[in-house]
Amino acid sequence: MATATTESISVNLINALDDRGLRRTSARAAVTSRIEQISDAFTAEQLCRELPGVGRATVYRTIRHLVDAGALCKLPILDGAPKYSIARVEHHHHTICSRCGAVGEFRHSTVERVMRSLGKEIDGDIVGHRMEIFITCNSCLAASRSGESGG
Amino acid sequence: MATATTESISVNLINALDDRGLRRTSARAAVTSRIEQISDAFTAEQLCRELPGVGRATVYRTIRHLVDAGALCKLPILDGAPKYSIARVEHHHHTICSRCGAVGEFRHSTVERVMRSLGKEIDGDIVGHRMEIFITCNSCLAASRSGESGG
DNA sequence: ATGCTAATTGATACTTGATATCAATTGATA
DNA sequence: TATCAATTGATATCAAGTATCAATTAGCAT
């Protein structure tokens, strides 16, 4: 989605856990390798459903470790559970389809430049930012076009 | 906070409900007038606590109506319940203090201009956007400065 | 003003998302 | 291999929010 690069995913999520001094367990291997297989953003419950052999608590705990390690980014969804996606690039923002909920990523230097100019207008120290663009994605657009005659 | 204007709040939230064909009830009056008194962003639970005479369900329902009417904006908080603030200006963004959670508002034309240029790079139709700036607010900065000697 | 009726209320039960508990299990090291 | 702390996962619990539904009430017609 957007200008999503096709760079091969060499992320080894389990290494991110390793680096934090956490043990290599079969449960963690199952969770991380499943996440690596998922191309879209996912919810914790989705992962639980897809990994019935791993306890719910462990799935949630592992996700939390990965977020703490910076290997996953957690993005809040209005009216729903947060979604997670692999933090492939250092800093990026998200597109969220307001119809189907599909999440994409983008990067734009101007966004970062704007942040600097905003610094002068805002009281306090800026420590980070998040931008979300709500879209109607191409497949939803196509779907609504083909079903338009229905009224 | 930020460049918060001191413009008198002439918002009459209950009118927003009126406009949607909803009845003027004492419960709704209690909820809306309480919201108008709160200067900061608030959570639904906070409102329930402050209005023990109004049922929880009614508080949540009224908030939902106000959001639907565009009179409140709902902003997602990572690791917590969403906060609501009166939509005083047509379009704006938020600053969130990552220490104390205080929410402020700002407006910057460049942000809107960037959106237009992003339109070319993003697949699908842009239907909206949201930007949040994470800050350490001045009072938290002051607090940490005065306690700095502690080590 | 009075009665009528549909909208509204709120106590309660429930749903969903997520965390705490803790006995049983397991990985890493000596 | 023995040891022991880290980890697991079933279960209970918590928190945020919604559905239910009998009782109440606002707004209208008269």
JSON list of N, CA and C in Angstrom, two decimals, chain A residues 1-3 74-79 95-96 98 106-108 110-111 114-115 117-118 121-138 141, chain B residues 1-3 74-79 82 95 98 106-108 110-111 114-115 117-118 121-138 141:
[
{"chain": "A", "resi": 1, "resn": "MET", "atom": "N", "xyz": [0.84, -1.21, 0.00]},
{"chain": "A", "resi": 1, "resn": "MET", "atom": "CA", "xyz": [0.00, 0.00, 0.00]},
{"chain": "A", "resi": 1, "resn": "MET", "atom": "C", "xyz": [0.87, 1.25, 0.00]},
{"chain": "A", "resi": 2, "resn": "ALA", "atom": "N", "xyz": [0.35, 2.32, -0.52]},
{"chain": "A", "resi": 2, "resn": "ALA", "atom": "CA", "xyz": [1.13, 3.54, -0.68]},
{"chain": "A", "resi": 2, "resn": "ALA", "atom": "C", "xyz": [2.40, 3.20, -1.42]},
{"chain": "A", "resi": 3, "resn": "THR", "atom": "N", "xyz": [3.52, 3.76, -1.01]},
{"chain": "A", "resi": 3, "resn": "THR", "atom": "CA", "xyz": [4.76, 3.45, -1.69]},
{"chain": "A", "resi": 3, "resn": "THR", "atom": "C", "xyz": [5.52, 2.36, -0.94]},
{"chain": "A", "resi": 74, "resn": "LYS", "atom": "N", "xyz": [2.61, 0.05, 17.61]},
{"chain": "A", "resi": 74, "resn": "LYS", "atom": "CA", "xyz": [1.23, -0.11, 18.04]},
{"chain": "A", "resi": 74, "resn": "LYS", "atom": "C", "xyz": [0.47, 1.10, 17.56]},
{"chain": "A", "resi": 75, "resn": "LEU", "atom": "N", "xyz": [-0.58, 0.87, 16.82]},
{"chain": "A", "resi": 75, "resn": "LEU", "atom": "CA", "xyz": [-1.32, 2.04, 16.40]},
{"chain": "A", "resi": 75, "resn": "LEU", "atom": "C", "xyz": [-2.76, 1.97, 16.84]},
{"chain": "A", "resi": 76, "resn": "PRO", "atom": "N", "xyz": [-3.22, 3.05, 17.45]},
{"chain": "A", "resi": 76, "resn": "PRO", "atom": "CA", "xyz": [-4.55, 3.06, 18.03]},
{"chain": "A", "resi": 76, "resn": "PRO", "atom": "C", "xyz": [-5.59, 3.16, 16.93]},
{"chain": "A", "resi": 77, "resn": "ILE", "atom": "N", "xyz": [-6.68, 2.43, 17.10]},
{"chain": "A", "resi": 77, "resn": "ILE", "atom": "CA", "xyz": [-7.77, 2.44, 16.14]},
{"chain": "A", "resi": 77, "resn": "ILE", "atom": "C", "xyz": [-8.99, 2.95, 16.89]},
{"chain": "A", "resi": 78, "resn": "LEU", "atom": "N", "xyz": [-9.61, 3.99, 16.37]},
{"chain": "A", "resi": 78, "resn": "LEU", "atom": "CA", "xyz": [-10.83, 4.48, 17.01]},
{"chain": "A", "resi": 78, "resn": "LEU", "atom": "C", "xyz": [-11.86, 3.36, 16.94]},
{"chain": "A", "resi": 79, "resn": "ASP", "atom": "N", "xyz": [-12.58, 3.14, 18.02]},
{"chain": "A", "resi": 79, "resn": "ASP", "atom": "CA", "xyz": [-13.62, 2.10, 18.05]},
{"chain": "A", "resi": 79, "resn": "ASP", "atom": "C", "xyz": [-13.08, 0.73, 17.74]},
{"chain": "A", "resi": 95, "resn": "THR", "atom": "N", "xyz": [-1.57, 4.99, 6.86]},
{"chain": "A", "resi": 95, "resn": "THR", "atom": "CA", "xyz": [-2.85, 5.24, 6.23]},
{"chain": "A", "resi": 95, "resn": "THR", "atom": "C", "xyz": [-3.81, 4.18, 6.74]},
{"chain": "A", "resi": 96, "resn": "ILE", "atom": "N", "xyz": [-5.02, 4.58, 7.03]},
{"chain": "A", "resi": 96, "resn": "ILE", "atom": "CA", "xyz": [-6.02, 3.66, 7.53]},
{"chain": "A", "resi": 96, "resn": "ILE", "atom": "C", "xyz": [-7.27, 3.81, 6.67]},
{"chain": "A", "resi": 98, "resn": "SER", "atom": "N", "xyz": [-10.90, 3.86, 6.05]},
{"chain": "A", "resi": 98, "resn": "SER", "atom": "CA", "xyz": [-12.01, 4.03, 6.99]},
{"chain": "A", "resi": 98, "resn": "SER", "atom": "C", "xyz": [-13.14, 3.05, 6.71]},
{"chain": "A", "resi": 106, "resn": "PHE", "atom": "N", "xyz": [3.49, 5.08, 5.07]},
{"chain": "A", "resi": 106, "resn": "PHE", "atom": "CA", "xyz": [4.12, 6.01, 4.15]},
{"chain": "A", "resi": 106, "resn": "PHE", "atom": "C", "xyz": [5.15, 6.83, 4.89]},
{"chain": "A", "resi": 107, "resn": "ARG", "atom": "N", "xyz": [5.97, 7.50, 4.12]},
{"chain": "A", "resi": 107, "resn": "ARG", "atom": "CA", "xyz": [7.02, 8.33, 4.66]},
{"chain": "A", "resi": 107, "resn": "ARG", "atom": "C", "xyz": [7.06, 9.57, 3.80]},
{"chain": "A", "resi": 108, "resn": "HIS", "atom": "N", "xyz": [7.20, 10.71, 4.38]},
{"chain": "A", "resi": 108, "resn": "HIS", "atom": "CA", "xyz": [7.24, 11.93, 3.59]},
{"chain": "A", "resi": 108, "resn": "HIS", "atom": "C", "xyz": [8.06, 12.95, 4.35]},
{"chain": "A", "resi": 110, "resn": "THR", "atom": "N", "xyz": [8.42, 16.03, 4.05]},
{"chain": "A", "resi": 110, "resn": "THR", "atom": "CA", "xyz": [7.80, 17.30, 4.41]},
{"chain": "A", "resi": 110, "resn": "THR", "atom": "C", "xyz": [7.13, 17.23, 5.78]},
{"chain": "A", "resi": 111, "resn": "VAL", "atom": "N", "xyz": [6.58, 16.08, 6.09]},
{"chain": "A", "resi": 111, "resn": "VAL", "atom": "CA", "xyz": [5.95, 15.92, 7.39]},
{"chain": "A", "resi": 111, "resn": "VAL", "atom": "C", "xyz": [6.96, 16.21, 8.49]},
{"chain": "A", "resi": 114, "resn": "VAL", "atom": "N", "xyz": [7.78, 19.90, 8.67]},
{"chain": "A", "resi": 114, "resn": "VAL", "atom": "CA", "xyz": [6.72, 20.67, 9.33]},
{"chain": "A", "resi": 114, "resn": "VAL", "atom": "C", "xyz": [6.88, 20.60, 10.84]},
{"chain": "A", "resi": 115, "resn": "MET", "atom": "N", "xyz": [7.29, 19.44, 11.31]},
{"chain": "A", "resi": 115, "resn": "MET", "atom": "CA", "xyz": [7.45, 19.27, 12.75]},
{"chain": "A", "resi": 115, "resn": "MET", "atom": "C", "xyz": [8.40, 20.31, 13.33]},
{"chain": "A", "resi": 117, "resn": "SER", "atom": "N", "xyz": [9.07, 23.30, 12.16]},
{"chain": "A", "resi": 117, "resn": "SER", "atom": "CA", "xyz": [8.50, 24.65, 12.23]},
{"chain": "A", "resi": 117, "resn": "SER", "atom": "C", "xyz": [7.43, 24.74, 13.30]},
{"chain": "A", "resi": 118, "resn": "LEU", "atom": "N", "xyz": [6.79, 23.62, 13.59]},
{"chain": "A", "resi": 118, "resn": "LEU", "atom": "CA", "xyz": [5.78, 23.62, 14.64]},
{"chain": "A", "resi": 118, "resn": "LEU", "atom": "C", "xyz": [6.41, 23.83, 16.01]},
{"chain": "A", "resi": 121, "resn": "GLU", "atom": "N", "xyz": [5.94, 27.06, 17.69]},
{"chain": "A", "resi": 121, "resn": "GLU", "atom": "CA", "xyz": [4.60, 27.51, 18.07]},
{"chain": "A", "resi": 121, "resn": "GLU", "atom": "C", "xyz": [4.04, 26.76, 19.27]},
{"chain": "A", "resi": 122, "resn": "ILE", "atom": "N", "xyz": [4.72, 25.71, 19.65]},
{"chain": "A", "resi": 122, "resn": "ILE", "atom": "CA", "xyz": [4.15, 24.86, 20.67]},
{"chain": "A", "resi": 122, "resn": "ILE", "atom": "C", "xyz": [4.90, 24.98, 21.99]},
{"chain": "A", "resi": 123, "resn": "ASP", "atom": "N", "xyz": [4.14, 25.16, 23.06]},
{"chain": "A", "resi": 123, "resn": "ASP", "atom": "CA", "xyz": [4.75, 25.24, 24.39]},
{"chain": "A", "resi": 123, "resn": "ASP", "atom": "C", "xyz": [5.21, 23.86, 24.79]},
{"chain": "A", "resi": 124, "resn": "GLY", "atom": "N", "xyz": [6.41, 23.75, 25.30]},
{"chain": "A", "resi": 124, "resn": "GLY", "atom": "CA", "xyz": [6.92, 22.47, 25.75]},
{"chain": "A", "resi": 124, "resn": "GLY", "atom": "C", "xyz": [7.87, 21.86, 24.73]},
{"chain": "A", "resi": 125, "resn": "ASP", "atom": "N", "xyz": [8.48, 20.76, 25.10]},
{"chain": "A", "resi": 125, "resn": "ASP", "atom": "CA", "xyz": [9.43, 20.07, 24.23]},
{"chain": "A", "resi": 125, "resn": "ASP", "atom": "C", "xyz": [8.71, 19.00, 23.43]},
{"chain": "A", "resi": 126, "resn": "ILE", "atom": "N", "xyz": [8.92, 19.02, 22.13]},
{"chain": "A", "resi": 126, "resn": "ILE", "atom": "CA", "xyz": [8.35, 17.97, 21.30]},
{"chain": "A", "resi": 126, "resn": "ILE", "atom": "C", "xyz": [9.19, 16.72, 21.45]},
{"chain": "A", "resi": 127, "resn": "VAL", "atom": "N", "xyz": [8.56, 15.61, 21.79]},
{"chain": "A", "resi": 127, "resn": "VAL", "atom": "CA", "xyz": [9.32, 14.36, 21.96]},
{"chain": "A", "resi": 127, "resn": "VAL", "atom": "C", "xyz": [8.93, 13.32, 20.90]},
{"chain": "A", "resi": 128, "resn": "GLY", "atom": "N", "xyz": [7.90, 13.60, 20.12]},
{"chain": "A", "resi": 128, "resn": "GLY", "atom": "CA", "xyz": [7.52, 12.67, 19.08]},
{"chain": "A", "resi": 128, "resn": "GLY", "atom": "C", "xyz": [6.25, 13.13, 18.40]},
{"chain": "A", "resi": 129, "resn": "HIS", "atom": "N", "xyz": [5.85, 12.41, 17.37]},
{"chain": "A", "resi": 129, "resn": "HIS", "atom": "CA", "xyz": [4.59, 12.76, 16.73]},
{"chain": "A", "resi": 129, "resn": "HIS", "atom": "C", "xyz": [4.03, 11.55, 16.01]},
{"chain": "A", "resi": 130, "resn": "ARG", "atom": "N", "xyz": [2.78, 11.66, 15.69]},
{"chain": "A", "resi": 130, "resn": "ARG", "atom": "CA", "xyz": [2.13, 10.58, 14.95]},
{"chain": "A", "resi": 130, "resn": "ARG", "atom": "C", "xyz": [1.15, 11.20, 13.98]},
{"chain": "A", "resi": 131, "resn": "MET", "atom": "N", "xyz": [1.12, 10.65, 12.79]},
{"chain": "A", "resi": 131, "resn": "MET", "atom": "CA", "xyz": [0.17, 11.16, 11.81]},
{"chain": "A", "resi": 131, "resn": "MET", "atom": "C", "xyz": [-0.55, 10.00, 11.19]},
{"chain": "A", "resi": 132, "resn": "GLU", "atom": "N", "xyz": [-1.85, 10.14, 11.08]},
{"chain": "A", "resi": 132, "resn": "GLU", "atom": "CA", "xyz": [-2.63, 9.10, 10.44]},
{"chain": "A", "resi": 132, "resn": "GLU", "atom": "C", "xyz": [-3.49, 9.73, 9.36]},
{"chain": "A", "resi": 133, "resn": "ILE", "atom": "N", "xyz": [-3.46, 9.08, 8.21]},
{"chain": "A", "resi": 133, "resn": "ILE", "atom": "CA", "xyz": [-4.27, 9.57, 7.10]},
{"chain": "A", "resi": 133, "resn": "ILE", "atom": "C", "xyz": [-5.40, 8.60, 6.86]},
{"chain": "A", "resi": 134, "resn": "PHE", "atom": "N", "xyz": [-6.60, 9.09, 6.90]},
{"chain": "A", "resi": 134, "resn": "PHE", "atom": "CA", "xyz": [-7.75, 8.22, 6.67]},
{"chain": "A", "resi": 134, "resn": "PHE", "atom": "C", "xyz": [-8.10, 8.27, 5.20]},
{"chain": "A", "resi": 135, "resn": "ILE", "atom": "N", "xyz": [-8.19, 7.08, 4.64]},
{"chain": "A", "resi": 135, "resn": "ILE", "atom": "CA", "xyz": [-8.44, 7.00, 3.21]},
{"chain": "A", "resi": 135, "resn": "ILE", "atom": "C", "xyz": [-9.61, 6.05, 2.92]},
{"chain": "A", "resi": 136, "resn": "THR", "atom": "N", "xyz": [-10.03, 6.06, 1.68]},
{"chain": "A", "resi": 136, "resn": "THR", "atom": "CA", "xyz": [-10.82, 4.96, 1.17]},
{"chain": "A", "resi": 136, "resn": "THR", "atom": "C", "xyz": [-9.88, 4.27, 0.20]},
{"chain": "A", "resi": 137, "resn": "CYS", "atom": "N", "xyz": [-9.52, 3.04, 0.53]},
{"chain": "A", "resi": 137, "resn": "CYS", "atom": "CA", "xyz": [-8.47, 2.38, -0.26]},
{"chain": "A", "resi": 137, "resn": "CYS", "atom": "C", "xyz": [-9.00, 1.97, -1.63]},
{"chain": "A", "resi": 138, "resn": "ASN", "atom": "N", "xyz": [-8.07, 1.68, -2.53]},
{"chain": "A", "resi": 138, "resn": "ASN", "atom": "CA", "xyz": [-8.45, 1.39, -3.90]},
{"chain": "A", "resi": 138, "resn": "ASN", "atom": "C", "xyz": [-9.43, 0.23, -4.04]},
{"chain": "A", "resi": 141, "resn": "LEU", "atom": "N", "xyz": [-12.77, 1.46, -3.04]},
{"chain": "A", "resi": 141, "resn": "LEU", "atom": "CA", "xyz": [-13.29, 2.33, -4.10]},
{"chain": "A", "resi": 141, "resn": "LEU", "atom": "C", "xyz": [-13.84, 1.50, -5.24]},
{"chain": "B", "resi": 1, "resn": "MET", "atom": "N", "xyz": [-3.03, 25.92, 26.82]},
{"chain": "B", "resi": 1, "resn": "MET", "atom": "CA", "xyz": [-1.90, 25.17, 26.24]},
{"chain": "B", "resi": 1, "resn": "MET", "atom": "C", "xyz": [-1.73, 25.55, 24.78]},
{"chain": "B", "resi": 2, "resn": "ALA", "atom": "N", "xyz": [-0.54, 25.40, 24.28]},
{"chain": "B", "resi": 2, "resn": "ALA", "atom": "CA", "xyz": [-0.21, 25.81, 22.93]},
{"chain": "B", "resi": 2, "resn": "ALA", "atom": "C", "xyz": [-0.71, 27.24, 22.73]},
{"chain": "B", "resi": 3, "resn": "THR", "atom": "N", "xyz": [-1.23, 27.56, 21.57]},
{"chain": "B", "resi": 3, "resn": "THR", "atom": "CA", "xyz": [-1.74, 28.89, 21.35]},
{"chain": "B", "resi": 3, "resn": "THR", "atom": "C", "xyz": [-3.24, 28.93, 21.60]},
{"chain": "B", "resi": 74, "resn": "LYS", "atom": "N", "xyz": [-13.01, 12.85, 19.41]},
{"chain": "B", "resi": 74, "resn": "LYS", "atom": "CA", "xyz": [-12.57, 11.70, 20.18]},
{"chain": "B", "resi": 74, "resn": "LYS", "atom": "C", "xyz": [-11.14, 11.44, 19.79]},
{"chain": "B", "resi": 75, "resn": "LEU", "atom": "N", "xyz": [-10.24, 11.42, 20.77]},
{"chain": "B", "resi": 75, "resn": "LEU", "atom": "CA", "xyz": [-8.88, 11.12, 20.38]},
{"chain": "B", "resi": 75, "resn": "LEU", "atom": "C", "xyz": [-8.33, 9.93, 21.13]},
{"chain": "B", "resi": 76, "resn": "PRO", "atom": "N", "xyz": [-7.76, 9.02, 20.36]},
{"chain": "B", "resi": 76, "resn": "PRO", "atom": "CA", "xyz": [-7.30, 7.76, 20.91]},
{"chain": "B", "resi": 76, "resn": "PRO", "atom": "C", "xyz": [-6.04, 7.97, 21.73]},
{"chain": "B", "resi": 77, "resn": "ILE", "atom": "N", "xyz": [-5.96, 7.30, 22.85]},
{"chain": "B", "resi": 77, "resn": "ILE", "atom": "CA", "xyz": [-4.81, 7.37, 23.72]},
{"chain": "B", "resi": 77, "resn": "ILE", "atom": "C", "xyz": [-4.23, 5.97, 23.78]},
{"chain": "B", "resi": 78, "resn": "LEU", "atom": "N", "xyz": [-2.95, 5.85, 23.48]},
{"chain": "B", "resi": 78, "resn": "LEU", "atom": "CA", "xyz": [-2.32, 4.53, 23.58]},
{"chain": "B", "resi": 78, "resn": "LEU", "atom": "C", "xyz": [-2.37, 4.10, 25.03]},
{"chain": "B", "resi": 79, "resn": "ASP", "atom": "N", "xyz": [-2.70, 2.86, 25.29]},
{"chain": "B", "resi": 79, "resn": "ASP", "atom": "CA", "xyz": [-2.75, 2.35, 26.66]},
{"chain": "B", "resi": 79, "resn": "ASP", "atom": "C", "xyz": [-3.72, 3.12, 27.53]},
{"chain": "B", "resi": 82, "resn": "PRO", "atom": "N", "xyz": [-10.01, 6.49, 25.41]},
{"chain": "B", "resi": 82, "resn": "PRO", "atom": "CA", "xyz": [-9.94, 7.68, 24.58]},
{"chain": "B", "resi": 82, "resn": "PRO", "atom": "C", "xyz": [-10.36, 8.92, 25.35]},
{"chain": "B", "resi": 95, "resn": "THR", "atom": "N", "xyz": [-1.81, 18.22, 20.95]},
{"chain": "B", "resi": 95, "resn": "THR", "atom": "CA", "xyz": [-0.55, 17.92, 21.63]},
{"chain": "B", "resi": 95, "resn": "THR", "atom": "C", "xyz": [-0.89, 17.10, 22.86]},
{"chain": "B", "resi": 98, "resn": "SER", "atom": "N", "xyz": [3.45, 13.52, 27.21]},
{"chain": "B", "resi": 98, "resn": "SER", "atom": "CA", "xyz": [3.67, 12.09, 27.44]},
{"chain": "B", "resi": 98, "resn": "SER", "atom": "C", "xyz": [3.93, 11.79, 28.91]},
{"chain": "B", "resi": 106, "resn": "PHE", "atom": "N", "xyz": [-3.72, 22.64, 18.55]},
{"chain": "B", "resi": 106, "resn": "PHE", "atom": "CA", "xyz": [-3.03, 23.60, 17.72]},
{"chain": "B", "resi": 106, "resn": "PHE", "atom": "C", "xyz": [-3.55, 23.51, 16.30]},
{"chain": "B", "resi": 107, "resn": "ARG", "atom": "N", "xyz": [-3.20, 24.51, 15.54]},
{"chain": "B", "resi": 107, "resn": "ARG", "atom": "CA", "xyz": [-3.61, 24.59, 14.15]},
{"chain": "B", "resi": 107, "resn": "ARG", "atom": "C", "xyz": [-2.42, 25.10, 13.38]},
{"chain": "B", "resi": 108, "resn": "HIS", "atom": "N", "xyz": [-2.14, 24.55, 12.25]},
{"chain": "B", "resi": 108, "resn": "HIS", "atom": "CA", "xyz": [-1.01, 25.03, 11.48]},
{"chain": "B", "resi": 108, "resn": "HIS", "atom": "C", "xyz": [-1.31, 24.78, 10.02]},
{"chain": "B", "resi": 110, "resn": "THR", "atom": "N", "xyz": [0.48, 24.76, 7.48]},
{"chain": "B", "resi": 110, "resn": "THR", "atom": "CA", "xyz": [1.40, 23.93, 6.70]},
{"chain": "B", "resi": 110, "resn": "THR", "atom": "C", "xyz": [1.00, 22.46, 6.76]},
{"chain": "B", "resi": 111, "resn": "VAL", "atom": "N", "xyz": [0.46, 22.05, 7.89]},
{"chain": "B", "resi": 111, "resn": "VAL", "atom": "CA", "xyz": [0.02, 20.67, 8.01]},
{"chain": "B", "resi": 111, "resn": "VAL", "atom": "C", "xyz": [-1.01, 20.37, 6.93]},
{"chain": "B", "resi": 114, "resn": "VAL", "atom": "N", "xyz": [0.61, 20.16, 3.51]},
{"chain": "B", "resi": 114, "resn": "VAL", "atom": "CA", "xyz": [1.31, 18.90, 3.31]},
{"chain": "B", "resi": 114, "resn": "VAL", "atom": "C", "xyz": [0.34, 17.81, 2.88]},
{"chain": "B", "resi": 115, "resn": "MET", "atom": "N", "xyz": [-0.84, 17.83, 3.46]},
{"chain": "B", "resi": 115, "resn": "MET", "atom": "CA", "xyz": [-1.84, 16.82, 3.13]},
{"chain": "B", "resi": 115, "resn": "MET", "atom": "C", "xyz": [-2.10, 16.79, 1.63]},
{"chain": "B", "resi": 117, "resn": "SER", "atom": "N", "xyz": [-0.10, 17.67, -0.79]},
{"chain": "B", "resi": 117, "resn": "SER", "atom": "CA", "xyz": [0.99, 17.09, -1.56]},
{"chain": "B", "resi": 117, "resn": "SER", "atom": "C", "xyz": [1.07, 15.58, -1.34]},
{"chain": "B", "resi": 118, "resn": "LEU", "atom": "N", "xyz": [0.64, 15.13, -0.18]},
{"chain": "B", "resi": 118, "resn": "LEU", "atom": "CA", "xyz": [0.65, 13.69, 0.09]},
{"chain": "B", "resi": 118, "resn": "LEU", "atom": "C", "xyz": [-0.36, 12.96, -0.79]},
{"chain": "B", "resi": 121, "resn": "GLU", "atom": "N", "xyz": [0.88, 10.86, -3.53]},
{"chain": "B", "resi": 121, "resn": "GLU", "atom": "CA", "xyz": [1.72, 9.69, -3.24]},
{"chain": "B", "resi": 121, "resn": "GLU", "atom": "C", "xyz": [0.95, 8.52, -2.65]},
{"chain": "B", "resi": 122, "resn": "ILE", "atom": "N", "xyz": [-0.27, 8.78, -2.31]},
{"chain": "B", "resi": 122, "resn": "ILE", "atom": "CA", "xyz": [-1.02, 7.75, -1.58]},
{"chain": "B", "resi": 122, "resn": "ILE", "atom": "C", "xyz": [-2.11, 7.16, -2.45]},
{"chain": "B", "resi": 123, "resn": "ASP", "atom": "N", "xyz": [-2.16, 5.83, -2.44]},
{"chain": "B", "resi": 123, "resn": "ASP", "atom": "CA", "xyz": [-3.19, 5.12, -3.18]},
{"chain": "B", "resi": 123, "resn": "ASP", "atom": "C", "xyz": [-4.52, 5.29, -2.46]},
{"chain": "B", "resi": 124, "resn": "GLY", "atom": "N", "xyz": [-5.55, 5.61, -3.18]},
{"chain": "B", "resi": 124, "resn": "GLY", "atom": "CA", "xyz": [-6.87, 5.74, -2.57]},
{"chain": "B", "resi": 124, "resn": "GLY", "atom": "C", "xyz": [-7.21, 7.20, -2.34]},
{"chain": "B", "resi": 125, "resn": "ASP", "atom": "N", "xyz": [-8.44, 7.42, -1.90]},
{"chain": "B", "resi": 125, "resn": "ASP", "atom": "CA", "xyz": [-8.92, 8.79, -1.64]},
{"chain": "B", "resi": 125, "resn": "ASP", "atom": "C", "xyz": [-8.69, 9.16, -0.20]},
{"chain": "B", "resi": 126, "resn": "ILE", "atom": "N", "xyz": [-8.07, 10.31, 0.02]},
{"chain": "B", "resi": 126, "resn": "ILE", "atom": "CA", "xyz": [-7.90, 10.78, 1.39]},
{"chain": "B", "resi": 126, "resn": "ILE", "atom": "C", "xyz": [-9.22, 11.35, 1.88]},
{"chain": "B", "resi": 127, "resn": "VAL", "atom": "N", "xyz": [-9.69, 10.86, 3.02]},
{"chain": "B", "resi": 127, "resn": "VAL", "atom": "CA", "xyz": [-10.96, 11.37, 3.55]},
{"chain": "B", "resi": 127, "resn": "VAL", "atom": "C", "xyz": [-10.76, 12.12, 4.87]},
{"chain": "B", "resi": 128, "resn": "GLY", "atom": "N", "xyz": [-9.56, 12.09, 5.38]},
{"chain": "B", "resi": 128, "resn": "GLY", "atom": "CA", "xyz": [-9.31, 12.83, 6.62]},
{"chain": "B", "resi": 128, "resn": "GLY", "atom": "C", "xyz": [-7.91, 12.54, 7.13]},
{"chain": "B", "resi": 129, "resn": "HIS", "atom": "N", "xyz": [-7.54, 13.22, 8.18]},
{"chain": "B", "resi": 129, "resn": "HIS", "atom": "CA", "xyz": [-6.23, 12.93, 8.77]},
{"chain": "B", "resi": 129, "resn": "HIS", "atom": "C", "xyz": [-6.22, 13.37, 10.22]},
{"chain": "B", "resi": 130, "resn": "ARG", "atom": "N", "xyz": [-5.23, 12.86, 10.92]},
{"chain": "B", "resi": 130, "resn": "ARG", "atom": "CA", "xyz": [-5.10, 13.23, 12.32]},
{"chain": "B", "resi": 130, "resn": "ARG", "atom": "C", "xyz": [-3.62, 13.31, 12.64]},
{"chain": "B", "resi": 131, "resn": "MET", "atom": "N", "xyz": [-3.25, 14.31, 13.40]},
{"chain": "B", "resi": 131, "resn": "MET", "atom": "CA", "xyz": [-1.86, 14.44, 13.78]},
{"chain": "B", "resi": 131, "resn": "MET", "atom": "C", "xyz": [-1.79, 14.67, 15.27]},
{"chain": "B", "resi": 132, "resn": "GLU", "atom": "N", "xyz": [-0.90, 13.96, 15.89]},
{"chain": "B", "resi": 132, "resn": "GLU", "atom": "CA", "xyz": [-0.70, 14.15, 17.31]},
{"chain": "B", "resi": 132, "resn": "GLU", "atom": "C", "xyz": [0.76, 14.40, 17.58]},
{"chain": "B", "resi": 133, "resn": "ILE", "atom": "N", "xyz": [1.02, 15.42, 18.39]},
{"chain": "B", "resi": 133, "resn": "ILE", "atom": "CA", "xyz": [2.39, 15.75, 18.74]},
{"chain": "B", "resi": 133, "resn": "ILE", "atom": "C", "xyz": [2.59, 15.42, 20.20]},
{"chain": "B", "resi": 134, "resn": "PHE", "atom": "N", "xyz": [3.56, 14.60, 20.46]},
{"chain": "B", "resi": 134, "resn": "PHE", "atom": "CA", "xyz": [3.86, 14.23, 21.84]},
{"chain": "B", "resi": 134, "resn": "PHE", "atom": "C", "xyz": [4.88, 15.19, 22.40]},
{"chain": "B", "resi": 135, "resn": "ILE", "atom": "N", "xyz": [4.55, 15.76, 23.54]},
{"chain": "B", "resi": 135, "resn": "ILE", "atom": "CA", "xyz": [5.42, 16.77, 24.12]},
{"chain": "B", "resi": 135, "resn": "ILE", "atom": "C", "xyz": [5.70, 16.45, 25.59]},
{"chain": "B", "resi": 136, "resn": "THR", "atom": "N", "xyz": [6.65, 17.16, 26.14]},
{"chain": "B", "resi": 136, "resn": "THR", "atom": "CA", "xyz": [6.73, 17.28, 27.59]},
{"chain": "B", "resi": 136, "resn": "THR", "atom": "C", "xyz": [6.30, 18.70, 27.86]},
{"chain": "B", "resi": 137, "resn": "CYS", "atom": "N", "xyz": [5.17, 18.86, 28.53]},
{"chain": "B", "resi": 137, "resn": "CYS", "atom": "CA", "xyz": [4.59, 20.20, 28.67]},
{"chain": "B", "resi": 137, "resn": "CYS", "atom": "C", "xyz": [5.42, 21.03, 29.65]},
{"chain": "B", "resi": 138, "resn": "ASN", "atom": "N", "xyz": [5.20, 22.34, 29.61]},
{"chain": "B", "resi": 138, "resn": "ASN", "atom": "CA", "xyz": [6.00, 23.26, 30.41]},
{"chain": "B", "resi": 138, "resn": "ASN", "atom": "C", "xyz": [5.95, 22.95, 31.90]},
{"chain": "B", "resi": 141, "resn": "LEU", "atom": "N", "xyz": [8.11, 20.01, 32.52]},
{"chain": "B", "resi": 141, "resn": "LEU", "atom": "CA", "xyz": [9.51, 20.43, 32.38]},
{"chain": "B", "resi": 141, "resn": "LEU", "atom": "C", "xyz": [9.97, 21.13, 33.66]}
]
